[in-house]
Tab-separated table of C-alpha atoms and ligand atoms in Angstrom:
chain	number	residue	atom	x	y	z
A	1	MET	CA	6.581	26.441	-26.432
A	2	ILE	CA	4.340	23.321	-26.813
A	3	SER	CA	1.274	22.905	-24.975
A	4	ARG	CA	0.787	21.602	-21.490
A	5	ARG	CA	-0.814	18.356	-22.852
A	6	ALA	CA	1.772	17.355	-25.152
A	7	PHE	CA	4.306	18.162	-22.552
A	8	ILE	CA	2.770	15.830	-19.976
A	9	THR	CA	2.075	13.081	-22.520
A	10	SER	CA	5.297	13.113	-23.891
A	11	GLY	CA	6.649	12.452	-20.259
A	12	ALA	CA	4.777	9.213	-20.146
A	13	SER	CA	7.825	7.743	-21.961
A	14	ILE	CA	7.340	4.253	-20.072
A	15	ALA	CA	6.970	0.942	-21.770
A	16	ALA	CA	3.662	0.171	-20.646
A	17	VAL	CA	2.166	3.081	-22.615
A	18	GLY	CA	-1.348	1.626	-22.364
A	19	MET	CA	-1.447	1.238	-18.426
A	20	LEU	CA	0.471	4.465	-17.650
A	21	PRO	CA	-1.117	7.874	-18.950
A	22	ARG	CA	-4.066	7.056	-16.648
A	23	ILE	CA	-2.906	9.093	-14.051
A	24	ASN	CA	0.321	10.868	-15.774
A	25	ALA	CA	-1.635	12.250	-18.793
A	26	ILE	CA	-4.075	14.247	-16.835
A	27	GLU	CA	-4.002	17.766	-16.793
A	28	ALA	CA	-3.799	19.445	-13.538
A	29	ALA	CA	-7.465	20.549	-13.366
A	30	GLU	CA	-8.716	17.220	-14.404
A	31	ARG	CA	-6.657	15.253	-11.809
A	32	PRO	CA	-9.003	13.030	-9.864
A	33	ALA	CA	-8.816	14.103	-5.997
A	34	GLN	CA	-8.076	10.829	-5.195
A	35	LEU	CA	-5.766	8.306	-7.033
A	36	GLU	CA	-5.760	4.473	-6.202
A	37	LEU	CA	-2.822	2.245	-6.451
A	38	VAL	CA	-3.783	-1.433	-6.336
A	39	ALA	CA	-0.962	-3.518	-5.330
A	40	GLY	CA	-1.426	-7.097	-7.033
A	41	PRO	CA	-0.162	-9.611	-9.215
A	42	GLY	CA	0.589	-8.471	-12.960
A	43	GLN	CA	2.346	-9.464	-16.141
A	44	ALA	CA	5.332	-7.366	-17.436
A	45	ASN	CA	6.971	-7.468	-20.850
A	46	LEU	CA	10.540	-7.080	-19.591
A	47	LEU	CA	12.170	-8.895	-22.289
A	48	ALA	CA	12.250	-7.228	-25.773
A	49	GLY	CA	10.973	-9.178	-28.639
A	50	GLU	CA	10.030	-12.271	-26.380
A	51	LYS	CA	6.405	-13.602	-26.072
A	52	THR	CA	7.218	-14.568	-22.721
A	53	LYS	CA	5.862	-12.497	-20.075
A	54	THR	CA	7.200	-12.085	-16.423
A	55	ALA	CA	4.935	-12.425	-13.543
A	56	VAL	CA	5.637	-9.457	-11.512
A	57	TRP	CA	3.882	-7.576	-8.362
A	58	ALA	CA	2.423	-4.472	-9.893
A	59	TYR	CA	0.651	-1.247	-9.059
A	60	ASN	CA	-2.504	-1.099	-11.333
A	61	GLY	CA	-1.198	-3.753	-13.347
A	62	ALA	CA	2.131	-2.064	-14.404
A	63	ALA	CA	5.565	-2.514	-13.317
A	64	PRO	CA	6.957	-0.001	-12.776
A	65	GLY	CA	3.598	1.514	-11.448
A	66	PRO	CA	2.070	4.633	-12.768
A	67	ILE	CA	4.102	8.164	-12.597
A	68	LEU	CA	2.309	10.178	-10.069
A	69	ARG	CA	2.535	13.881	-10.785
A	70	ALA	CA	1.850	17.031	-8.802
A	71	THR	CA	2.846	20.524	-8.736
A	72	GLN	CA	4.998	21.777	-5.919
A	73	GLY	CA	2.838	22.395	-2.810
A	74	GLU	CA	0.150	20.094	-3.979
A	75	THR	CA	-1.116	17.083	-2.106
A	76	LEU	CA	-1.227	13.541	-3.532
A	77	ASN	CA	-4.093	11.921	-2.087
A	78	VAL	CA	-3.563	8.063	-2.700
A	79	ARG	CA	-5.388	4.958	-1.633
A	80	LEU	CA	-3.457	2.038	-1.487
A	81	LEU	CA	-5.276	-1.435	-1.963
A	82	ASN	CA	-3.405	-4.388	-1.253
A	83	LYS	CA	-4.245	-7.342	-3.091
A	84	LEU	CA	-1.095	-9.091	-2.428
A	85	THR	CA	-0.706	-12.006	-0.202
A	86	GLN	CA	1.540	-10.246	2.096
A	87	PRO	CA	1.226	-7.104	4.187
A	88	THR	CA	2.604	-4.163	2.451
A	89	SER	CA	2.847	-0.108	2.574
A	90	LEU	CA	3.895	2.911	0.583
A	91	HIS	CA	6.781	4.912	1.216
A	92	TRP	CA	7.390	8.297	-0.502
A	93	HIS	CA	11.187	8.121	-1.007
A	94	GLY	CA	12.611	11.545	-0.580
A	95	VAL	CA	9.433	13.531	-0.049
A	96	ARG	CA	9.641	15.910	3.128
A	97	LEU	CA	6.000	14.894	4.154
A	98	ASP	CA	3.969	14.540	7.468
A	99	ASN	CA	5.538	11.745	9.446
A	100	ARG	CA	2.137	9.892	9.601
A	101	MET	CA	2.349	9.395	5.837
A	102	ASP	CA	5.693	7.936	5.682
A	103	GLY	CA	4.646	4.480	5.320
A	104	VAL	CA	6.884	2.691	7.722
A	105	PRO	CA	5.032	-0.136	9.525
A	106	GLY	CA	5.832	-0.517	13.059
A	107	LEU	CA	7.011	3.147	13.223
A	108	THR	CA	4.683	5.471	11.517
A	109	GLN	CA	1.598	3.026	10.696
A	110	LYS	CA	0.386	-0.319	10.843
A	111	ALA	CA	1.261	-2.638	8.072
A	112	VAL	CA	-1.562	-2.713	5.329
A	113	ALA	CA	-2.810	-6.455	5.481
A	114	PRO	CA	-3.988	-8.174	2.373
A	115	GLY	CA	-7.230	-7.028	1.435
A	116	GLU	CA	-7.064	-3.867	3.274
A	117	SER	CA	-6.285	-0.428	2.259
A	118	PHE	CA	-4.547	2.758	3.475
A	119	ASP	CA	-5.347	6.558	2.560
A	120	TYR	CA	-2.107	8.475	2.086
A	121	ALA	CA	-2.087	12.269	1.723
A	122	VAL	CA	1.469	13.286	0.555
A	123	LYS	CA	1.857	17.213	0.706
A	124	CYS	CA	4.974	17.627	-1.423
A	125	PRO	CA	7.015	20.750	-0.281
A	126	ASP	CA	9.791	20.303	-2.932
A	127	ALA	CA	9.838	20.180	-6.396
A	128	GLY	CA	11.700	17.450	-8.054
A	129	THR	CA	11.800	13.634	-8.768
A	130	PHE	CA	10.947	11.285	-5.967
A	131	TRP	CA	9.765	7.791	-5.988
A	132	TYR	CA	7.275	5.311	-4.095
A	133	HIS	CA	7.700	1.723	-2.818
A	134	PRO	CA	6.765	-0.684	-0.057
A	135	HIS	CA	8.522	-0.309	3.221
A	136	ILE	CA	7.966	-3.894	4.475
A	137	LEU	CA	9.599	-6.890	3.094
A	138	ALA	CA	10.726	-4.353	0.554
A	139	SER	CA	13.694	-6.578	-0.529
A	140	GLU	CA	11.216	-9.023	-2.083
A	141	GLN	CA	8.280	-6.573	-3.063
A	142	VAL	CA	10.628	-3.963	-4.759
A	143	ALA	CA	12.193	-6.680	-6.366
A	144	ARG	CA	8.909	-8.006	-7.843
A	145	GLY	CA	8.156	-4.888	-9.318
A	146	LEU	CA	6.500	-2.634	-6.842
A	147	HIS	CA	7.753	0.938	-7.288
A	148	GLY	CA	7.060	3.890	-9.281
A	149	ILE	CA	7.974	7.557	-9.956
A	150	ILE	CA	6.744	10.670	-8.505
A	151	VAL	CA	7.289	13.786	-10.403
A	152	VAL	CA	6.870	17.118	-8.568
A	153	ASP	CA	6.679	20.124	-10.951
A	154	GLU	CA	8.145	23.547	-10.301
A	155	LYS	CA	5.443	26.304	-10.601
A	156	GLU	CA	7.606	27.498	-13.402
A	157	PRO	CA	9.670	24.758	-14.634
A	158	PRO	CA	12.725	25.474	-17.088
A	159	LYS	CA	12.032	25.470	-20.573
A	160	VAL	CA	12.333	22.222	-22.215
A	161	ASP	CA	10.783	20.463	-25.236
A	162	LYS	CA	10.241	17.163	-23.107
A	163	ASP	CA	10.122	15.948	-19.656
A	164	VAL	CA	10.958	12.079	-19.577
A	165	VAL	CA	11.256	9.711	-16.404
A	166	LEU	CA	13.836	6.839	-17.023
A	167	ALA	CA	13.846	4.375	-14.038
A	168	PHE	CA	16.531	2.022	-14.224
A	169	ASP	CA	16.418	-1.431	-12.770
A	170	ASP	CA	17.946	-4.903	-12.600
A	171	TRP	CA	15.807	-8.077	-12.365
A	172	ARG	CA	17.085	-11.722	-11.484
A	173	LEU	CA	15.345	-13.829	-14.076
A	174	MET	CA	15.378	-17.622	-14.912
A	175	SER	CA	15.846	-18.815	-18.331
A	176	ASP	CA	12.084	-18.955	-18.669
A	177	ALA	CA	11.695	-14.861	-17.916
A	178	GLN	CA	10.186	-15.539	-14.422
A	179	ILE	CA	11.730	-13.948	-11.656
A	180	HIS	CA	14.082	-15.855	-9.631
A	181	ALA	CA	12.204	-16.377	-6.217
A	182	ALA	CA	14.196	-19.101	-4.698
A	183	SER	CA	16.874	-16.356	-3.704
A	184	PHE	CA	14.740	-14.141	-1.678
A	185	GLY	CA	16.047	-13.842	1.792
A	186	ALA	CA	19.363	-15.554	1.067
A	187	ILE	CA	21.657	-14.882	3.690
A	188	GLY	CA	24.556	-14.838	1.273
A	189	GLU	CA	23.327	-12.024	-0.693
A	190	ARG	CA	22.412	-10.163	2.481
A	191	ALA	CA	26.267	-10.609	3.624
A	192	HIS	CA	27.545	-9.262	0.348
A	193	GLY	CA	26.464	-6.522	-2.051
A	194	GLY	CA	22.786	-7.343	-2.110
A	195	ARG	CA	20.396	-8.846	-4.687
A	196	TYR	CA	21.864	-8.081	-8.075
A	197	GLY	CA	19.945	-8.790	-11.301
A	198	ASN	CA	21.067	-10.325	-14.588
A	199	THR	CA	18.542	-8.386	-16.649
A	200	PHE	CA	18.653	-4.496	-16.942
A	201	THR	CA	15.659	-2.408	-17.945
A	202	ILE	CA	14.727	1.187	-18.493
A	203	ASN	CA	11.131	1.768	-17.510
A	204	GLY	CA	10.434	-2.051	-17.516
A	205	THR	CA	11.774	-2.968	-20.723
A	206	THR	CA	15.248	-4.163	-21.944
A	207	ASP	CA	14.496	-2.398	-25.259
A	208	TYR	CA	13.655	1.184	-24.411
A	209	LYS	CA	13.862	3.863	-26.864
A	210	LEU	CA	14.072	7.491	-26.202
A	211	ALA	CA	12.311	9.184	-28.880
A	212	ALA	CA	14.178	12.564	-29.793
A	213	ARG	CA	14.273	15.143	-32.505
A	214	ALA	CA	17.486	16.789	-33.366
A	215	GLY	CA	17.799	20.408	-31.537
A	216	GLU	CA	15.446	19.269	-28.584
A	217	ARG	CA	16.132	19.908	-24.954
A	218	ILE	CA	15.002	16.893	-22.799
A	219	ARG	CA	14.760	16.943	-19.278
A	220	LEU	CA	15.482	13.483	-17.737
A	221	ARG	CA	14.491	12.238	-14.364
A	222	LEU	CA	16.586	9.379	-13.768
A	223	CYS	CA	16.026	6.959	-10.729
A	224	ASN	CA	17.869	3.759	-9.549
A	225	VAL	CA	14.888	1.493	-8.390
A	226	SER	CA	17.221	-1.657	-8.016
A	227	ASN	CA	17.384	-3.371	-4.870
A	228	ALA	CA	21.115	-2.937	-4.227
A	229	ASN	CA	22.931	-2.083	-7.549
A	230	ILE	CA	25.100	0.972	-8.115
A	231	PHE	CA	24.764	2.142	-11.900
A	232	GLY	CA	26.799	4.270	-13.996
A	233	ILE	CA	24.412	5.889	-16.850
A	234	ARG	CA	25.913	7.195	-20.020
A	235	PHE	CA	24.102	8.711	-22.982
A	236	GLU	CA	26.647	7.883	-25.754
A	237	ALA	CA	27.537	10.847	-27.697
A	238	HIS	CA	25.606	13.350	-25.637
A	239	ALA	CA	26.677	15.323	-22.452
A	240	PRO	CA	24.143	15.556	-19.731
A	241	THR	CA	23.907	18.508	-17.264
A	242	VAL	CA	22.790	17.607	-13.806
A	243	ILE	CA	20.321	20.126	-12.309
A	244	ALA	CA	19.043	18.436	-9.304
A	245	VAL	CA	20.059	15.462	-7.122
A	246	ASP	CA	17.656	13.439	-5.050
A	247	GLY	CA	14.994	16.239	-5.649
A	248	GLN	CA	17.062	19.065	-4.643
A	249	PRO	CA	18.359	21.520	-7.012
A	250	VAL	CA	22.098	21.897	-7.793
A	251	ALA	CA	24.259	24.334	-9.485
A	252	PRO	CA	24.207	22.819	-13.210
A	253	ASN	CA	27.060	20.672	-13.591
A	254	LYS	CA	28.571	18.114	-16.045
A	255	PRO	CA	29.490	14.983	-14.417
A	256	VAL	CA	32.976	13.411	-14.693
A	257	GLY	CA	33.264	11.592	-17.983
A	258	ASN	CA	29.449	12.200	-18.730
A	259	VAL	CA	28.674	9.152	-16.459
A	260	ILE	CA	25.725	9.645	-14.040
A	261	VAL	CA	26.327	7.565	-11.112
A	262	LEU	CA	23.154	6.477	-9.020
A	263	ALA	CA	23.121	3.936	-6.042
A	264	SER	CA	19.776	2.393	-5.196
A	265	GLY	CA	17.263	5.084	-4.363
A	266	GLN	CA	19.242	7.980	-5.768
A	267	ARG	CA	17.973	10.203	-8.467
A	268	ASN	CA	19.402	12.937	-10.700
A	269	ASP	CA	17.618	15.354	-12.892
A	270	VAL	CA	19.358	16.291	-15.998
A	271	ILE	CA	19.118	18.339	-19.017
A	272	LEU	CA	20.005	16.578	-22.259
A	273	ASP	CA	20.523	18.739	-25.444
A	274	MET	CA	19.862	16.556	-28.321
A	275	THR	CA	23.061	17.083	-30.463
A	276	GLY	CA	22.780	14.110	-32.859
A	277	ASN	CA	21.685	14.280	-36.509
A	278	PRO	CA	18.173	13.617	-37.841
A	279	GLY	CA	17.669	9.959	-38.191
A	280	SER	CA	20.691	8.874	-36.005
A	281	ARG	CA	20.652	6.496	-32.944
A	282	SER	CA	22.770	6.490	-29.947
A	283	GLU	CA	22.989	3.980	-27.159
A	284	ILE	CA	22.150	4.227	-23.313
A	285	THR	CA	24.855	2.457	-21.320
A	286	LEU	CA	24.457	1.079	-17.957
A	287	ILE	CA	27.892	0.437	-16.088
A	288	THR	CA	27.964	-1.946	-13.303
A	289	PHE	CA	30.903	-3.015	-11.171
A	290	ASN	CA	31.363	-6.068	-13.486
A	291	GLU	CA	30.116	-4.800	-17.045
A	292	GLU	CA	29.040	-2.309	-19.272
A	293	ARG	CA	25.713	-3.012	-21.191
A	294	ALA	CA	23.319	-1.170	-23.671
A	295	VAL	CA	20.013	-0.731	-22.018
A	296	GLY	CA	18.343	1.397	-24.501
A	297	GLU	CA	18.657	3.659	-27.309
A	298	ILE	CA	18.127	7.370	-28.208
A	299	VAL	CA	16.311	7.359	-31.566
A	300	TYR	CA	16.199	10.492	-33.695
A	301	ASP	CA	13.347	11.118	-36.205
A	302	LYS	CA	14.198	12.017	-39.714
A	303	SER	CA	12.778	15.522	-39.443
A	304	PRO	CA	15.064	18.487	-39.376
A	305	ALA	CA	16.153	20.195	-36.098
A	306	VAL	CA	13.695	22.198	-34.319
A	307	ARG	CA	16.455	24.817	-33.781
A	308	THR	CA	20.033	24.971	-35.075
A	309	GLN	CA	21.583	26.388	-31.655
A	310	PRO	CA	21.054	24.839	-28.341
A	311	LEU	CA	18.501	26.884	-26.289
A	312	ASP	CA	20.056	29.396	-24.495
A	313	ALA	CA	17.307	29.564	-21.694
A	314	PRO	CA	18.443	29.004	-18.064
A	315	ILE	CA	18.279	25.709	-16.534
A	316	ALA	CA	18.947	26.350	-13.169
A	317	LEU	CA	16.207	25.229	-10.746
A	318	PRO	CA	14.492	27.537	-8.145
A	319	ALA	CA	15.526	26.374	-4.615
A	320	ASN	CA	13.254	24.158	-2.690
A	321	PRO	CA	12.052	25.484	0.757
A	322	LEU	CA	14.626	23.037	2.465
A	323	ASP	CA	16.439	24.502	5.712
A	324	THR	CA	19.953	24.634	4.587
A	325	LYS	CA	21.094	26.862	7.543
A	326	LEU	CA	23.202	24.583	9.848
A	327	ASP	CA	23.856	25.829	13.270
A	328	LEU	CA	26.938	23.524	13.951
A	329	GLY	CA	27.775	25.457	17.073
A	330	SER	CA	24.748	24.194	19.009
A	331	ALA	CA	24.303	20.893	17.097
A	332	LEU	CA	23.183	17.411	18.473
A	333	ASP	CA	26.181	15.196	18.042
A	334	ALA	CA	25.186	11.528	16.866
A	335	SER	CA	27.160	8.746	15.463
A	336	LEU	CA	26.522	5.566	13.770
A	337	VAL	CA	29.356	2.964	13.367
A	338	MET	CA	28.353	0.265	10.682
A	339	GLU	CA	29.829	-3.377	11.025
A	340	GLY	CA	29.378	-6.817	9.737
A	341	GLY	CA	28.832	-8.466	6.254
A	342	ALA	CA	31.132	-10.680	4.345
A	343	MET	CA	35.093	-10.341	4.463
A	344	ARG	CA	34.851	-8.853	8.012
A	345	GLY	CA	31.976	-10.512	9.829
A	346	LEU	CA	30.261	-9.536	13.219
A	347	PRO	CA	31.026	-11.478	16.644
A	348	GLY	CA	27.415	-10.626	17.453
A	349	ALA	CA	24.971	-7.818	18.158
A	350	TRP	CA	22.174	-6.763	20.245
A	351	VAL	CA	18.594	-7.467	19.089
A	352	GLY	CA	16.253	-5.636	21.425
A	353	LYS	CA	17.285	-6.600	24.857
A	354	GLU	CA	19.179	-9.799	23.781
A	355	TRP	CA	22.659	-10.123	22.722
A	356	LEU	CA	23.233	-12.616	20.152
A	357	GLY	CA	26.257	-14.358	18.602
A	358	MET	CA	26.643	-14.256	14.826
A	359	ARG	CA	25.337	-17.762	14.429
A	360	ASP	CA	22.221	-17.102	16.420
A	361	LEU	CA	21.792	-13.432	14.610
A	362	ILE	CA	21.656	-15.280	11.374
A	363	LYS	CA	19.582	-18.294	12.586
A	364	LYS	CA	17.113	-16.314	14.496
A	365	HIS	CA	16.670	-13.221	12.555
A	366	GLY	CA	18.762	-13.256	9.215
A	367	TYR	CA	20.798	-10.273	10.507
A	368	ILE	CA	24.352	-10.005	9.523
A	369	TRP	CA	25.034	-6.152	10.276
A	370	SER	CA	24.922	-3.976	12.834
A	371	PHE	CA	24.599	-0.063	13.561
A	372	ASN	CA	26.387	0.812	16.898
A	373	GLY	CA	26.404	-2.931	17.792
A	374	ARG	CA	22.546	-3.345	17.089
A	375	ALA	CA	20.950	-5.307	14.387
A	376	GLY	CA	17.571	-4.498	13.130
A	377	MET	CA	15.310	-1.681	14.476
A	378	PRO	CA	16.094	-0.836	17.899
A	379	PRO	CA	13.547	-0.087	20.669
A	380	GLU	CA	15.145	3.288	21.429
A	381	PRO	CA	15.967	6.030	18.704
A	382	LEU	CA	19.406	6.626	17.627
A	383	PHE	CA	18.969	10.230	19.056
A	384	ARG	CA	15.976	12.606	19.793
A	385	ALA	CA	16.321	16.143	18.322
A	386	LYS	CA	14.408	19.159	19.221
A	387	ARG	CA	12.571	20.549	16.180
A	388	GLY	CA	14.784	22.980	14.339
A	389	GLN	CA	17.925	21.503	15.797
A	390	THR	CA	20.871	20.910	13.816
A	391	VAL	CA	22.293	17.441	13.804
A	392	LYS	CA	25.695	16.272	13.205
A	393	LEU	CA	25.851	12.686	12.206
A	394	ARG	CA	29.307	10.989	12.099
A	395	MET	CA	28.997	7.906	10.162
A	396	VAL	CA	31.416	5.057	10.107
A	397	ASN	CA	31.571	2.427	7.596
A	398	ARG	CA	33.889	-0.467	9.064
A	399	THR	CA	32.481	-2.869	6.511
A	400	TYR	CA	33.938	-4.114	3.326
A	401	TRP	CA	31.043	-2.959	1.414
A	402	PRO	CA	29.596	0.546	0.173
A	403	HIS	CA	26.214	1.495	1.820
A	404	ALA	CA	23.648	3.780	0.444
A	405	MET	CA	22.386	5.502	3.705
A	406	HIS	CA	18.929	6.870	3.337
A	407	LEU	CA	17.599	9.391	5.653
A	408	HIS	CA	13.615	9.617	6.033
A	409	GLY	CA	11.753	13.087	6.018
A	410	HIS	CA	14.917	15.232	5.506
A	411	HIS	CA	17.903	15.830	3.301
A	412	TYR	CA	21.331	15.818	4.586
A	413	LYS	CA	24.977	16.644	3.400
A	414	GLN	CA	28.469	16.058	4.087
A	415	ILE	CA	30.304	18.519	6.184
A	416	ALA	CA	33.613	16.528	6.870
A	417	GLY	CA	35.357	13.490	5.363
A	418	PRO	CA	38.639	11.926	4.792
A	419	PRO	CA	41.494	14.430	4.222
A	420	LYS	CA	42.067	13.966	0.696
A	421	MET	CA	38.506	13.521	-0.348
A	422	PRO	CA	36.499	16.430	-1.815
A	423	LEU	CA	33.336	16.873	0.024
A	424	ASP	CA	30.081	16.358	-1.770
A	425	PRO	CA	28.308	19.799	-1.740
A	426	HIS	CA	24.922	18.270	-2.645
A	427	TRP	CA	21.783	17.925	-0.164
A	428	ARG	CA	20.666	14.303	-0.464
A	429	ASP	CA	18.370	11.981	0.854
A	430	THR	CA	20.696	8.957	-0.016
A	431	ILE	CA	24.200	9.107	0.530
A	432	VAL	CA	26.886	6.381	-0.447
A	433	LEU	CA	29.620	5.655	1.774
A	434	SER	CA	32.217	3.376	0.385
A	435	ALA	CA	34.214	0.724	2.316
A	436	GLU	CA	36.064	1.930	5.083
A	437	GLU	CA	34.821	5.499	4.662
A	438	GLU	CA	33.964	8.028	7.515
A	439	PHE	CA	31.918	10.997	6.857
A	440	THR	CA	30.056	13.717	9.002
A	441	MET	CA	26.702	14.617	7.721
A	442	ALA	CA	24.548	17.399	8.997
A	443	PHE	CA	20.808	18.485	8.388
A	444	VAL	CA	18.308	20.443	10.074
A	445	ALA	CA	15.778	18.310	12.030
A	446	ASP	CA	12.707	20.391	11.049
A	447	ASN	CA	10.193	17.637	10.471
A	448	PRO	CA	8.743	16.168	13.695
A	449	GLY	CA	8.085	12.490	14.103
A	450	LYS	CA	9.755	9.168	14.005
A	451	TRP	CA	11.858	8.773	10.874
A	452	MET	CA	14.259	5.924	9.677
A	453	LEU	CA	17.761	5.972	8.794
A	454	HIS	CA	18.626	2.852	6.901
A	455	CYS	CA	20.762	1.244	4.095
A	456	HIS	CA	19.003	1.280	0.848
A	457	MET	CA	20.525	-1.706	-0.559
A	458	LEU	CA	17.555	-3.607	0.569
A	459	GLU	CA	19.038	-6.813	1.565
A	460	HIS	CA	21.363	-5.016	3.897
A	461	GLN	CA	18.484	-3.216	5.444
A	462	ALA	CA	16.655	-6.867	5.771
A	463	GLY	CA	19.896	-8.076	7.090
A	464	GLY	CA	19.982	-5.564	10.035
A	465	MET	CA	21.053	-1.852	8.642
A	466	ALA	CA	18.201	-0.032	10.105
A	467	THR	CA	17.666	2.551	12.900
A	468	TRP	CA	15.564	5.540	13.723
A	469	PHE	CA	15.566	8.884	15.228
A	470	GLU	CA	13.070	11.237	16.578
A	471	VAL	CA	12.370	14.788	16.211
A	472	THR	CA	10.123	16.437	18.924
A	473	ALA	CA	7.746	19.188	18.539
B	501	C2O	CU1	13.308	4.253	-0.531
B	501	C2O	CU2	13.242	3.779	3.614
B	501	C2O	O1	13.294	3.706	1.494
B	502	CU	CU1	24.368	-1.430	2.845
């Protein structure tokens, strides 16, 4: 067994090694009571081997920002200081936290204005992999680099040799390596799949290397932090086992074709046994709708295998304290119909108390999508549930595009779907509905407060795909 310090330090496998371990490599006892994340301009070395740096927006100078680490049940105390020229906030994606800390301006807090700060106390009831990012003007702020991973350790994690975070991103860069800013807010992107990049990175570099030793067992925490893309991820010549989905443990399983598919916002924890030979290399491949591209490499050192047989220690994770007992008999029924976007269009939609035709929707608000005939955050919630009540949520995608629907403060799962499609058994905070699909999800509304439900393709969210619900005490 390796030491706790070595374990944590090896988890800090992010490009900006100099920046990152500040928070990540601190042992629990030494952790500062208060962390500070300063959102402001920074420089990133995204492109391997180039001298050109990319101007980004960063947390503490790094994009992605530092890995925040807690043990299950602990509270992360984080002061956000805004040194941007725009308002911002921090949302703790997937953490079932206190509603006041959810970071949604206009719903749970006031936006943090330039020069101001906000103190977040984020209690982490679930072990697993989560992430943080702004929840205002997110389609620009996240694309410019504002996001980071949260690791919540089990009190007794499964035995592995290394624990490594891999954040997958796409950036839209111009030939001078700078972010293509002219396309922020483009209605065409809102109406289609969202902002796709031309440069793929793992942990902020196009040249990521996963250092391995033959025979090791590595726990990987994979997260899609891109604005809108859906990524297939393949570790060539290796066979991952998925052990958690969106921070919730699952029965260990092998993904079809060894490809892990993550939409924007989704995470998978996987176990990878390093079955390659000493000194060998193999690619990490990113698969998108258009192409396959190597985005990194597993690099074995030359030393002999640490063990000859793969570990036979258990890899199944202990359950989180998620209420999975659905009471469908007395459930509250809600439904959400998605419309709009390119290829289908929209006659118009309600915005607040005003009905606007398509032209005015676009011109006045940049909206091109609707939920139940409304675009943008409605004045009234989609539903109000009593604390502890089961909610059945029928979701109908009448658009030509997939949508990654993110539920705040809770995890939900499919309970009914199209006849020939097997139901996904996993509890998730972000569920993808393909074009023309209809599913019913369910969850126990046990976290009081006002929570968003929106498409995590951030241009779709900006284009109107946002609503909220309330859980009353
Ligand atoms: Cu990851 Cu409401 O967002
Ligand atoms: Cu969408």
